[in-house]
Amino acid sequence: MNRLRLLLRTDGFKALWFLAPSAVGFSIFYLIPFALGLGESFMDGAGAGKFVGLHNYLELLHSSSFRKATTNTLIFTSIGVPLLIALSLGLALLLNTQLYLRNAFRTSIVLPLVVPVASTVVIWQIFFDWNGTLNEWLHRLGGGRIDWMQSDWSLGIIAIMYIWKNIGYNMVLFLAGLQSIPRDYYETASIEGAGPIRQLFHITLVYLTPTLFFVILISIVNSFKVFRETYLLAGDYPYDRLYMMQHYMNNMFASLDIQKLTAAATLMVCCIASLAIGLLTLERKFRENME
């Protein structure tokens, strides 16, 4: 009895009571549905289907639509994420200095975070539509009109939207990381003759690495969520270059092909989880080397 009382008074047990509501909500709305979906991916039909093993996954891998969606998603992530990281880090380094109108500039960069997705899409439609602003400028300059969302430029347009929407959040994270680096390190480096470039690579980027790993992970996750913008801009079946993984799953849901839907969702979750585990492992090894 005394042991039970001591257990109830421990900080760990008290923390469980605070975590319980969130854990229950996470289980009901995320964990249990995912487990049910995982089970459906091994069946040949919804409800009382037969167990077919990896048959649905093999069909998925042989599907040209799935391969196209996977390829486009990976291309988008491999282009959008590095550009987003580079631009947000550059802006953070710039705004970490004594820049004129720095606060106003920060506000303008962070502002897209509070703009709803639907409003963002309307802005992009006005600018890139066949009769939009950009084509009107091209027409006045003597150029021809371009159907931007039905051309190879479409992926670049979505990448620009993704960067514009997320650059403010990443910049804030980088700024927090930069301001946590003690100024004494820079003063010591300056006394020893290290210039700005050497300080950047040997102090700033080294101590900013944990933040960098986190920002990369968040950016990759957000790149898989670009479906909302693409769907509102181009609909269910967009130009081939814009056909993303979420388009495939959305179309499988519309056709009630639950098995392919859940199999595709499981593969995407495994892909994101593998990337997250890899990045966290690298970050932990880096911290161990730093210590």
PDB file of C-alpha atoms in Angstrom:
ATOM      1  CA  MET A   1       0.000   0.000   0.000  1.00  0.00           C
ATOM      2  CA  ASN A   2       2.807   2.385   0.852  1.00  0.00           C
ATOM      3  CA  ARG A   3       4.506   1.589  -2.435  1.00  0.00           C
ATOM      4  CA  LEU A   4       1.280   2.428  -4.306  1.00  0.00           C
ATOM      5  CA  ARG A   5       1.023   5.765  -2.508  1.00  0.00           C
ATOM      6  CA  LEU A   6       4.640   6.563  -3.325  1.00  0.00           C
ATOM      7  CA  LEU A   7       3.995   5.641  -6.968  1.00  0.00           C
ATOM      8  CA  LEU A   8       0.942   7.912  -7.124  1.00  0.00           C
ATOM      9  CA  ARG A   9       3.024  10.794  -5.759  1.00  0.00           C
ATOM     10  CA  THR A  10       5.864  10.476  -8.268  1.00  0.00           C
ATOM     11  CA  ASP A  11       6.298  13.123 -10.944  1.00  0.00           C
ATOM     12  CA  GLY A  12       6.048  10.523 -13.701  1.00  0.00           C
ATOM     13  CA  PHE A  13       2.619   9.342 -12.585  1.00  0.00           C
ATOM     14  CA  LYS A  14       1.375  12.921 -12.223  1.00  0.00           C
ATOM     15  CA  ALA A  15       2.601  13.638 -15.746  1.00  0.00           C
ATOM     16  CA  LEU A  16       0.554  10.691 -17.024  1.00  0.00           C
ATOM     17  CA  TRP A  17      -2.632  12.324 -15.721  1.00  0.00           C
ATOM     18  CA  PHE A  18      -1.843  15.512 -17.660  1.00  0.00           C
ATOM     19  CA  LEU A  19      -0.956  13.535 -20.789  1.00  0.00           C
ATOM     20  CA  ALA A  20      -4.003  11.260 -20.595  1.00  0.00           C
ATOM     21  CA  PRO A  21      -6.506  13.560 -22.423  1.00  0.00           C
ATOM     22  CA  SER A  22      -4.089  14.154 -25.289  1.00  0.00           C
ATOM     23  CA  ALA A  23      -3.160  10.458 -25.421  1.00  0.00           C
ATOM     24  CA  VAL A  24      -6.829   9.440 -25.565  1.00  0.00           C
ATOM     25  CA  GLY A  25      -7.567  11.973 -28.304  1.00  0.00           C
ATOM     26  CA  PHE A  26      -4.500  10.927 -30.299  1.00  0.00           C
ATOM     27  CA  SER A  27      -5.491   7.262 -29.988  1.00  0.00           C
ATOM     28  CA  ILE A  28      -9.104   7.823 -31.040  1.00  0.00           C
ATOM     29  CA  PHE A  29      -8.489  10.156 -33.962  1.00  0.00           C
ATOM     30  CA  TYR A  30      -5.072   8.987 -35.217  1.00  0.00           C
ATOM     31  CA  LEU A  31      -3.646   5.769 -33.777  1.00  0.00           C
ATOM     32  CA  ILE A  32      -6.744   3.544 -33.896  1.00  0.00           C
ATOM     33  CA  PRO A  33      -7.853   4.707 -37.408  1.00  0.00           C
ATOM     34  CA  PHE A  34      -4.317   4.136 -38.694  1.00  0.00           C
ATOM     35  CA  ALA A  35      -4.259   0.641 -37.184  1.00  0.00           C
ATOM     36  CA  LEU A  36      -7.635  -0.143 -38.797  1.00  0.00           C
ATOM     37  CA  GLY A  37      -6.395   1.210 -42.131  1.00  0.00           C
ATOM     38  CA  LEU A  38      -3.241  -0.854 -41.856  1.00  0.00           C
ATOM     39  CA  GLY A  39      -5.386  -3.938 -41.390  1.00  0.00           C
ATOM     40  CA  GLU A  40      -7.534  -3.047 -44.420  1.00  0.00           C
ATOM     41  CA  SER A  41      -4.424  -2.795 -46.587  1.00  0.00           C
ATOM     42  CA  PHE A  42      -3.922  -6.565 -46.183  1.00  0.00           C
ATOM     43  CA  MET A  43      -7.531  -7.447 -47.128  1.00  0.00           C
ATOM     44  CA  ASP A  44      -9.226  -7.906 -50.510  1.00  0.00           C
ATOM     45  CA  GLY A  45     -12.338  -5.995 -49.529  1.00  0.00           C
ATOM     46  CA  ALA A  46     -13.747  -3.655 -46.909  1.00  0.00           C
ATOM     47  CA  GLY A  47     -15.331  -5.180 -43.844  1.00  0.00           C
ATOM     48  CA  ALA A  48     -15.359  -8.976 -44.082  1.00  0.00           C
ATOM     49  CA  GLY A  49     -12.635  -9.311 -46.703  1.00  0.00           C
ATOM     50  CA  LYS A  50     -10.080 -12.086 -46.981  1.00  0.00           C
ATOM     51  CA  PHE A  51      -6.455 -11.713 -45.952  1.00  0.00           C
ATOM     52  CA  VAL A  52      -4.316 -11.392 -49.101  1.00  0.00           C
ATOM     53  CA  GLY A  53      -0.972 -10.449 -47.606  1.00  0.00           C
ATOM     54  CA  LEU A  54       1.075  -8.017 -49.686  1.00  0.00           C
ATOM     55  CA  HIS A  55      -1.110  -8.356 -52.786  1.00  0.00           C
ATOM     56  CA  ASN A  56      -2.464  -4.787 -52.507  1.00  0.00           C
ATOM     57  CA  TYR A  57       1.047  -3.389 -52.083  1.00  0.00           C
ATOM     58  CA  LEU A  58       2.305  -5.278 -55.141  1.00  0.00           C
ATOM     59  CA  GLU A  59      -0.614  -3.969 -57.209  1.00  0.00           C
ATOM     60  CA  LEU A  60       0.160  -0.491 -55.944  1.00  0.00           C
ATOM     61  CA  LEU A  61       3.800  -0.698 -57.020  1.00  0.00           C
ATOM     62  CA  HIS A  62       2.732  -1.867 -60.501  1.00  0.00           C
ATOM     63  CA  SER A  63       0.251   1.014 -60.856  1.00  0.00           C
ATOM     64  CA  SER A  64       1.428   3.704 -63.283  1.00  0.00           C
ATOM     65  CA  SER A  65      -0.701   6.317 -61.487  1.00  0.00           C
ATOM     66  CA  PHE A  66       0.924   5.513 -58.151  1.00  0.00           C
ATOM     67  CA  ARG A  67       4.424   5.605 -59.629  1.00  0.00           C
ATOM     68  CA  LYS A  68       3.690   8.944 -61.279  1.00  0.00           C
ATOM     69  CA  ALA A  69       2.301  10.381 -58.036  1.00  0.00           C
ATOM     70  CA  THR A  70       5.311   9.108 -56.067  1.00  0.00           C
ATOM     71  CA  THR A  71       7.807  10.470 -58.585  1.00  0.00           C
ATOM     72  CA  ASN A  72       6.165  13.900 -58.689  1.00  0.00           C
ATOM     73  CA  THR A  73       6.007  14.077 -54.886  1.00  0.00           C
ATOM     74  CA  LEU A  74       9.687  13.171 -54.535  1.00  0.00           C
ATOM     75  CA  ILE A  75      10.690  15.667 -57.246  1.00  0.00           C
ATOM     76  CA  PHE A  76       8.686  18.393 -55.543  1.00  0.00           C
ATOM     77  CA  THR A  77      10.213  17.607 -52.134  1.00  0.00           C
ATOM     78  CA  SER A  78      13.763  17.418 -53.513  1.00  0.00           C
ATOM     79  CA  ILE A  79      13.347  20.843 -55.171  1.00  0.00           C
ATOM     80  CA  GLY A  80      11.141  22.721 -52.723  1.00  0.00           C
ATOM     81  CA  VAL A  81      12.747  21.739 -49.409  1.00  0.00           C
ATOM     82  CA  PRO A  82      16.387  22.718 -50.228  1.00  0.00           C
ATOM     83  CA  LEU A  83      15.225  26.040 -51.703  1.00  0.00           C
ATOM     84  CA  LEU A  84      13.041  26.717 -48.668  1.00  0.00           C
ATOM     85  CA  ILE A  85      15.860  25.891 -46.229  1.00  0.00           C
ATOM     86  CA  ALA A  86      18.398  28.035 -48.089  1.00  0.00           C
ATOM     87  CA  LEU A  87      16.092  31.066 -48.427  1.00  0.00           C
ATOM     88  CA  SER A  88      14.741  30.938 -44.866  1.00  0.00           C
ATOM     89  CA  LEU A  89      18.248  30.541 -43.423  1.00  0.00           C
ATOM     90  CA  GLY A  90      19.508  33.431 -45.544  1.00  0.00           C
ATOM     91  CA  LEU A  91      16.666  35.658 -44.376  1.00  0.00           C
ATOM     92  CA  ALA A  92      17.248  34.660 -40.749  1.00  0.00           C
ATOM     93  CA  LEU A  93      20.942  35.542 -41.024  1.00  0.00           C
ATOM     94  CA  LEU A  94      20.010  38.860 -42.611  1.00  0.00           C
ATOM     95  CA  LEU A  95      17.358  39.740 -40.035  1.00  0.00           C
ATOM     96  CA  ASN A  96      19.658  38.749 -37.183  1.00  0.00           C
ATOM     97  CA  THR A  97      21.748  41.841 -37.988  1.00  0.00           C
ATOM     98  CA  GLN A  98      21.002  45.501 -37.330  1.00  0.00           C
ATOM     99  CA  LEU A  99      18.949  45.942 -40.505  1.00  0.00           C
ATOM    100  CA  TYR A 100      16.946  49.083 -41.273  1.00  0.00           C
ATOM    101  CA  LEU A 101      13.166  48.438 -40.870  1.00  0.00           C
ATOM    102  CA  ARG A 102      13.969  44.971 -39.579  1.00  0.00           C
ATOM    103  CA  ASN A 103      10.713  44.558 -37.626  1.00  0.00           C
ATOM    104  CA  ALA A 104       8.569  45.555 -40.603  1.00  0.00           C
ATOM    105  CA  PHE A 105      10.490  43.146 -42.829  1.00  0.00           C
ATOM    106  CA  ARG A 106      10.003  40.323 -40.315  1.00  0.00           C
ATOM    107  CA  THR A 107       6.268  40.985 -40.211  1.00  0.00           C
ATOM    108  CA  SER A 108       5.963  40.915 -44.002  1.00  0.00           C
ATOM    109  CA  ILE A 109       7.791  37.553 -44.171  1.00  0.00           C
ATOM    110  CA  VAL A 110       5.730  35.958 -41.402  1.00  0.00           C
ATOM    111  CA  LEU A 111       2.404  37.333 -42.708  1.00  0.00           C
ATOM    112  CA  PRO A 112       1.679  34.374 -45.091  1.00  0.00           C
ATOM    113  CA  LEU A 113       1.382  32.133 -42.017  1.00  0.00           C
ATOM    114  CA  VAL A 114      -1.926  33.753 -41.092  1.00  0.00           C
ATOM    115  CA  VAL A 115      -3.320  33.830 -44.639  1.00  0.00           C
ATOM    116  CA  PRO A 116      -5.854  30.994 -45.209  1.00  0.00           C
ATOM    117  CA  VAL A 117      -5.007  28.462 -47.915  1.00  0.00           C
ATOM    118  CA  ALA A 118      -8.103  29.363 -49.927  1.00  0.00           C
ATOM    119  CA  SER A 119      -7.080  33.036 -49.995  1.00  0.00           C
ATOM    120  CA  THR A 120      -3.562  32.072 -51.079  1.00  0.00           C
ATOM    121  CA  VAL A 121      -4.976  29.994 -53.932  1.00  0.00           C
ATOM    122  CA  VAL A 122      -7.177  32.899 -55.084  1.00  0.00           C
ATOM    123  CA  ILE A 123      -4.111  35.155 -55.232  1.00  0.00           C
ATOM    124  CA  TRP A 124      -2.221  32.565 -57.285  1.00  0.00           C
ATOM    125  CA  GLN A 125      -5.201  32.057 -59.605  1.00  0.00           C
ATOM    126  CA  ILE A 126      -5.449  35.782 -60.251  1.00  0.00           C
ATOM    127  CA  PHE A 127      -1.756  35.942 -61.055  1.00  0.00           C
ATOM    128  CA  PHE A 128      -1.276  32.720 -63.078  1.00  0.00           C
ATOM    129  CA  ASP A 129      -4.666  32.288 -64.764  1.00  0.00           C
ATOM    130  CA  TRP A 130      -4.942  32.310 -68.571  1.00  0.00           C
ATOM    131  CA  ASN A 131      -6.424  35.809 -68.288  1.00  0.00           C
ATOM    132  CA  GLY A 132      -4.407  36.600 -65.173  1.00  0.00           C
ATOM    133  CA  THR A 133      -1.946  39.327 -64.281  1.00  0.00           C
ATOM    134  CA  LEU A 134       1.206  37.555 -65.478  1.00  0.00           C
ATOM    135  CA  ASN A 135      -0.218  36.771 -68.910  1.00  0.00           C
ATOM    136  CA  GLU A 136      -1.434  40.359 -69.201  1.00  0.00           C
ATOM    137  CA  TRP A 137       2.110  41.597 -68.555  1.00  0.00           C
ATOM    138  CA  LEU A 138       3.490  39.166 -71.138  1.00  0.00           C
ATOM    139  CA  HIS A 139       0.873  40.296 -73.655  1.00  0.00           C
ATOM    140  CA  ARG A 140       1.767  43.956 -73.183  1.00  0.00           C
ATOM    141  CA  LEU A 141       5.439  43.090 -73.679  1.00  0.00           C
ATOM    142  CA  GLY A 142       4.613  41.356 -76.946  1.00  0.00           C
ATOM    143  CA  GLY A 143       4.792  37.777 -75.679  1.00  0.00           C
ATOM    144  CA  GLY A 144       2.215  35.010 -75.957  1.00  0.00           C
ATOM    145  CA  ARG A 145      -0.108  33.821 -73.235  1.00  0.00           C
ATOM    146  CA  ILE A 146       0.790  30.633 -71.378  1.00  0.00           C
ATOM    147  CA  ASP A 147      -1.561  28.210 -69.639  1.00  0.00           C
ATOM    148  CA  TRP A 148       0.702  28.046 -66.590  1.00  0.00           C
ATOM    149  CA  MET A 149      -1.170  25.332 -64.697  1.00  0.00           C
ATOM    150  CA  GLN A 150      -1.231  23.056 -67.755  1.00  0.00           C
ATOM    151  CA  SER A 151       2.464  23.283 -68.539  1.00  0.00           C
ATOM    152  CA  ASP A 152       5.766  22.120 -67.086  1.00  0.00           C
ATOM    153  CA  TRP A 153       5.923  25.451 -65.263  1.00  0.00           C
ATOM    154  CA  SER A 154       3.120  24.241 -62.959  1.00  0.00           C
ATOM    155  CA  LEU A 155       5.420  22.367 -60.562  1.00  0.00           C
ATOM    156  CA  GLY A 156       7.587  25.457 -60.167  1.00  0.00           C
ATOM    157  CA  ILE A 157       4.503  27.553 -59.423  1.00  0.00           C
ATOM    158  CA  ILE A 158       3.437  25.169 -56.663  1.00  0.00           C
ATOM    159  CA  ALA A 159       7.012  25.179 -55.309  1.00  0.00           C
ATOM    160  CA  ILE A 160       6.969  28.986 -55.150  1.00  0.00           C
ATOM    161  CA  MET A 161       3.645  28.871 -53.298  1.00  0.00           C
ATOM    162  CA  TYR A 162       5.019  26.280 -50.865  1.00  0.00           C
ATOM    163  CA  ILE A 163       8.102  28.425 -50.182  1.00  0.00           C
ATOM    164  CA  TRP A 164       6.083  31.617 -49.810  1.00  0.00           C
ATOM    165  CA  LYS A 165       3.707  29.928 -47.360  1.00  0.00           C
ATOM    166  CA  ASN A 166       6.365  28.283 -45.158  1.00  0.00           C
ATOM    167  CA  ILE A 167       9.378  30.588 -45.303  1.00  0.00           C
ATOM    168  CA  GLY A 168       8.179  32.749 -42.410  1.00  0.00           C
ATOM    169  CA  TYR A 169       7.798  29.822 -40.007  1.00  0.00           C
ATOM    170  CA  ASN A 170      11.235  28.426 -40.841  1.00  0.00           C
ATOM    171  CA  MET A 171      12.777  31.868 -40.557  1.00  0.00           C
ATOM    172  CA  VAL A 172      11.378  32.275 -37.022  1.00  0.00           C
ATOM    173  CA  LEU A 173      12.859  28.902 -36.016  1.00  0.00           C
ATOM    174  CA  PHE A 174      16.250  29.827 -37.463  1.00  0.00           C
ATOM    175  CA  LEU A 175      16.169  33.210 -35.736  1.00  0.00           C
ATOM    176  CA  ALA A 176      15.485  31.511 -32.405  1.00  0.00           C
ATOM    177  CA  GLY A 177      18.444  29.208 -33.019  1.00  0.00           C
ATOM    178  CA  LEU A 178      20.727  32.071 -34.020  1.00  0.00           C
ATOM    179  CA  GLN A 179      19.852  34.151 -30.984  1.00  0.00           C
ATOM    180  CA  SER A 180      20.618  31.213 -28.674  1.00  0.00           C
ATOM    181  CA  ILE A 181      24.274  31.191 -29.807  1.00  0.00           C
ATOM    182  CA  PRO A 182      26.359  33.113 -27.231  1.00  0.00           C
ATOM    183  CA  ARG A 183      27.864  36.346 -28.594  1.00  0.00           C
ATOM    184  CA  ASP A 184      31.089  35.543 -26.746  1.00  0.00           C
ATOM    185  CA  TYR A 185      31.931  32.947 -29.388  1.00  0.00           C
ATOM    186  CA  TYR A 186      31.870  35.571 -32.145  1.00  0.00           C
ATOM    187  CA  GLU A 187      33.838  38.082 -30.094  1.00  0.00           C
ATOM    188  CA  THR A 188      36.526  35.478 -29.342  1.00  0.00           C
ATOM    189  CA  ALA A 189      36.666  34.449 -32.997  1.00  0.00           C
ATOM    190  CA  SER A 190      37.027  38.086 -34.073  1.00  0.00           C
ATOM    191  CA  ILE A 191      39.899  38.622 -31.647  1.00  0.00           C
ATOM    192  CA  GLU A 192      41.636  35.543 -33.069  1.00  0.00           C
ATOM    193  CA  GLY A 193      41.269  36.926 -36.593  1.00  0.00           C
ATOM    194  CA  ALA A 194      38.358  34.875 -37.945  1.00  0.00           C
ATOM    195  CA  GLY A 195      36.390  36.689 -40.647  1.00  0.00           C
ATOM    196  CA  PRO A 196      32.602  36.596 -41.266  1.00  0.00           C
ATOM    197  CA  ILE A 197      32.768  33.578 -43.607  1.00  0.00           C
ATOM    198  CA  ARG A 198      34.854  31.539 -41.178  1.00  0.00           C
ATOM    199  CA  GLN A 199      32.557  32.490 -38.307  1.00  0.00           C
ATOM    200  CA  LEU A 200      29.558  31.406 -40.395  1.00  0.00           C
ATOM    201  CA  PHE A 201      30.908  27.909 -41.086  1.00  0.00           C
ATOM    202  CA  HIS A 202      32.734  27.261 -37.799  1.00  0.00           C
ATOM    203  CA  ILE A 203      30.332  28.859 -35.312  1.00  0.00           C
ATOM    204  CA  THR A 204      26.925  29.717 -36.759  1.00  0.00           C
ATOM    205  CA  LEU A 205      26.237  26.594 -38.817  1.00  0.00           C
ATOM    206  CA  VAL A 206      27.821  24.281 -36.240  1.00  0.00           C
ATOM    207  CA  TYR A 207      25.685  25.490 -33.323  1.00  0.00           C
ATOM    208  CA  LEU A 208      22.636  25.888 -35.567  1.00  0.00           C
ATOM    209  CA  THR A 209      22.763  22.257 -36.714  1.00  0.00           C
ATOM    210  CA  PRO A 210      20.153  20.905 -34.211  1.00  0.00           C
ATOM    211  CA  THR A 211      17.724  23.612 -35.355  1.00  0.00           C
ATOM    212  CA  LEU A 212      18.601  22.850 -38.972  1.00  0.00           C
ATOM    213  CA  PHE A 213      17.703  19.161 -38.559  1.00  0.00           C
ATOM    214  CA  PHE A 214      14.352  20.103 -37.021  1.00  0.00           C
ATOM    215  CA  VAL A 215      13.552  22.630 -39.756  1.00  0.00           C
ATOM    216  CA  ILE A 216      14.433  20.101 -42.478  1.00  0.00           C
ATOM    217  CA  LEU A 217      12.100  17.546 -40.891  1.00  0.00           C
ATOM    218  CA  ILE A 218       9.220  20.023 -40.589  1.00  0.00           C
ATOM    219  CA  SER A 219       9.779  21.217 -44.165  1.00  0.00           C
ATOM    220  CA  ILE A 220       9.671  17.657 -45.530  1.00  0.00           C
ATOM    221  CA  VAL A 221       6.435  16.958 -43.667  1.00  0.00           C
ATOM    222  CA  ASN A 222       4.912  20.207 -44.973  1.00  0.00           C
ATOM    223  CA  SER A 223       5.967  19.336 -48.523  1.00  0.00           C
ATOM    224  CA  PHE A 224       3.734  16.251 -48.317  1.00  0.00           C
ATOM    225  CA  LYS A 225       0.823  18.532 -47.336  1.00  0.00           C
ATOM    226  CA  VAL A 226       0.923  20.688 -50.453  1.00  0.00           C
ATOM    227  CA  PHE A 227      -2.102  18.757 -51.793  1.00  0.00           C
ATOM    228  CA  ARG A 228      -4.530  21.379 -50.485  1.00  0.00           C
ATOM    229  CA  GLU A 229      -3.107  24.120 -52.663  1.00  0.00           C
ATOM    230  CA  THR A 230      -2.701  21.858 -55.696  1.00  0.00           C
ATOM    231  CA  TYR A 231      -6.222  20.477 -55.369  1.00  0.00           C
ATOM    232  CA  LEU A 232      -7.809  23.917 -55.111  1.00  0.00           C
ATOM    233  CA  LEU A 233      -5.749  25.180 -58.059  1.00  0.00           C
ATOM    234  CA  ALA A 234      -6.016  22.244 -60.452  1.00  0.00           C
ATOM    235  CA  GLY A 235      -8.732  19.867 -59.206  1.00  0.00           C
ATOM    236  CA  ASP A 236      -8.851  16.043 -58.953  1.00  0.00           C
ATOM    237  CA  TYR A 237      -6.840  15.244 -62.061  1.00  0.00           C
ATOM    238  CA  PRO A 238      -4.341  18.066 -62.628  1.00  0.00           C
ATOM    239  CA  TYR A 239      -1.561  18.328 -65.168  1.00  0.00           C
ATOM    240  CA  ASP A 240       0.699  15.255 -65.007  1.00  0.00           C
ATOM    241  CA  ARG A 241       3.530  17.165 -63.329  1.00  0.00           C
ATOM    242  CA  LEU A 242       1.195  18.156 -60.459  1.00  0.00           C
ATOM    243  CA  TYR A 243      -0.290  14.720 -59.778  1.00  0.00           C
ATOM    244  CA  MET A 244       0.871  14.124 -56.187  1.00  0.00           C
ATOM    245  CA  MET A 245       0.565  11.217 -53.765  1.00  0.00           C
ATOM    246  CA  GLN A 246      -2.400  12.826 -52.049  1.00  0.00           C
ATOM    247  CA  HIS A 247      -4.179  13.132 -55.403  1.00  0.00           C
ATOM    248  CA  TYR A 248      -3.845   9.395 -55.860  1.00  0.00           C
ATOM    249  CA  MET A 249      -5.207   8.648 -52.384  1.00  0.00           C
ATOM    250  CA  ASN A 250      -8.036  11.160 -52.807  1.00  0.00           C
ATOM    251  CA  ASN A 251      -9.071   9.542 -56.088  1.00  0.00           C
ATOM    252  CA  MET A 252      -8.902   6.064 -54.541  1.00  0.00           C
ATOM    253  CA  PHE A 253     -11.189   7.309 -51.762  1.00  0.00           C
ATOM    254  CA  ALA A 254     -13.622   8.757 -54.312  1.00  0.00           C
ATOM    255  CA  SER A 255     -13.772   5.389 -56.098  1.00  0.00           C
ATOM    256  CA  LEU A 256     -14.059   3.548 -52.721  1.00  0.00           C
ATOM    257  CA  ASP A 257     -10.916   1.540 -53.414  1.00  0.00           C
ATOM    258  CA  ILE A 258     -10.111   1.416 -49.713  1.00  0.00           C
ATOM    259  CA  GLN A 259      -7.418  -1.238 -50.048  1.00  0.00           C
ATOM    260  CA  LYS A 260      -5.210   0.782 -52.401  1.00  0.00           C
ATOM    261  CA  LEU A 261      -5.923   3.926 -50.404  1.00  0.00           C
ATOM    262  CA  THR A 262      -4.794   2.411 -47.114  1.00  0.00           C
ATOM    263  CA  ALA A 263      -1.791   0.722 -48.734  1.00  0.00           C
ATOM    264  CA  ALA A 264      -0.663   4.034 -50.264  1.00  0.00           C
ATOM    265  CA  ALA A 265      -1.196   5.839 -46.949  1.00  0.00           C
ATOM    266  CA  THR A 266       0.825   3.183 -45.109  1.00  0.00           C
ATOM    267  CA  LEU A 267       3.718   3.491 -47.552  1.00  0.00           C
ATOM    268  CA  MET A 268       3.698   7.283 -47.244  1.00  0.00           C
ATOM    269  CA  VAL A 269       3.690   7.105 -43.440  1.00  0.00           C
ATOM    270  CA  CYS A 270       6.568   4.612 -43.520  1.00  0.00           C
ATOM    271  CA  CYS A 271       8.504   6.918 -45.851  1.00  0.00           C
ATOM    272  CA  ILE A 272       8.008   9.965 -43.611  1.00  0.00           C
ATOM    273  CA  ALA A 273       8.784   7.941 -40.478  1.00  0.00           C
ATOM    274  CA  SER A 274      12.007   6.612 -42.046  1.00  0.00           C
ATOM    275  CA  LEU A 275      13.105  10.136 -42.948  1.00  0.00           C
ATOM    276  CA  ALA A 276      12.280  11.364 -39.440  1.00  0.00           C
ATOM    277  CA  ILE A 277      14.171   8.517 -37.761  1.00  0.00           C
ATOM    278  CA  GLY A 278      17.164   9.068 -40.035  1.00  0.00           C
ATOM    279  CA  LEU A 279      17.297  12.799 -39.342  1.00  0.00           C
ATOM    280  CA  LEU A 280      16.852  12.345 -35.594  1.00  0.00           C
ATOM    281  CA  THR A 281      19.610   9.715 -35.569  1.00  0.00           C
ATOM    282  CA  LEU A 282      21.987  12.050 -37.393  1.00  0.00           C
ATOM    283  CA  GLU A 283      21.085  14.891 -35.038  1.00  0.00           C
ATOM    284  CA  ARG A 284      21.724  12.731 -31.976  1.00  0.00           C
ATOM    285  CA  LYS A 285      25.113  11.596 -33.309  1.00  0.00           C
ATOM    286  CA  PHE A 286      26.011  15.214 -34.024  1.00  0.00           C
ATOM    287  CA  ARG A 287      25.178  16.221 -30.454  1.00  0.00           C
ATOM    288  CA  GLU A 288      27.259  13.348 -29.102  1.00  0.00           C
ATOM    289  CA  ASN A 289      30.230  14.472 -31.200  1.00  0.00           C
ATOM    290  CA  MET A 290      29.739  18.054 -30.025  1.00  0.00           C
ATOM    291  CA  GLU A 291      29.851  16.947 -26.398  1.00  0.00           C
TER     292      GLU A 291
END
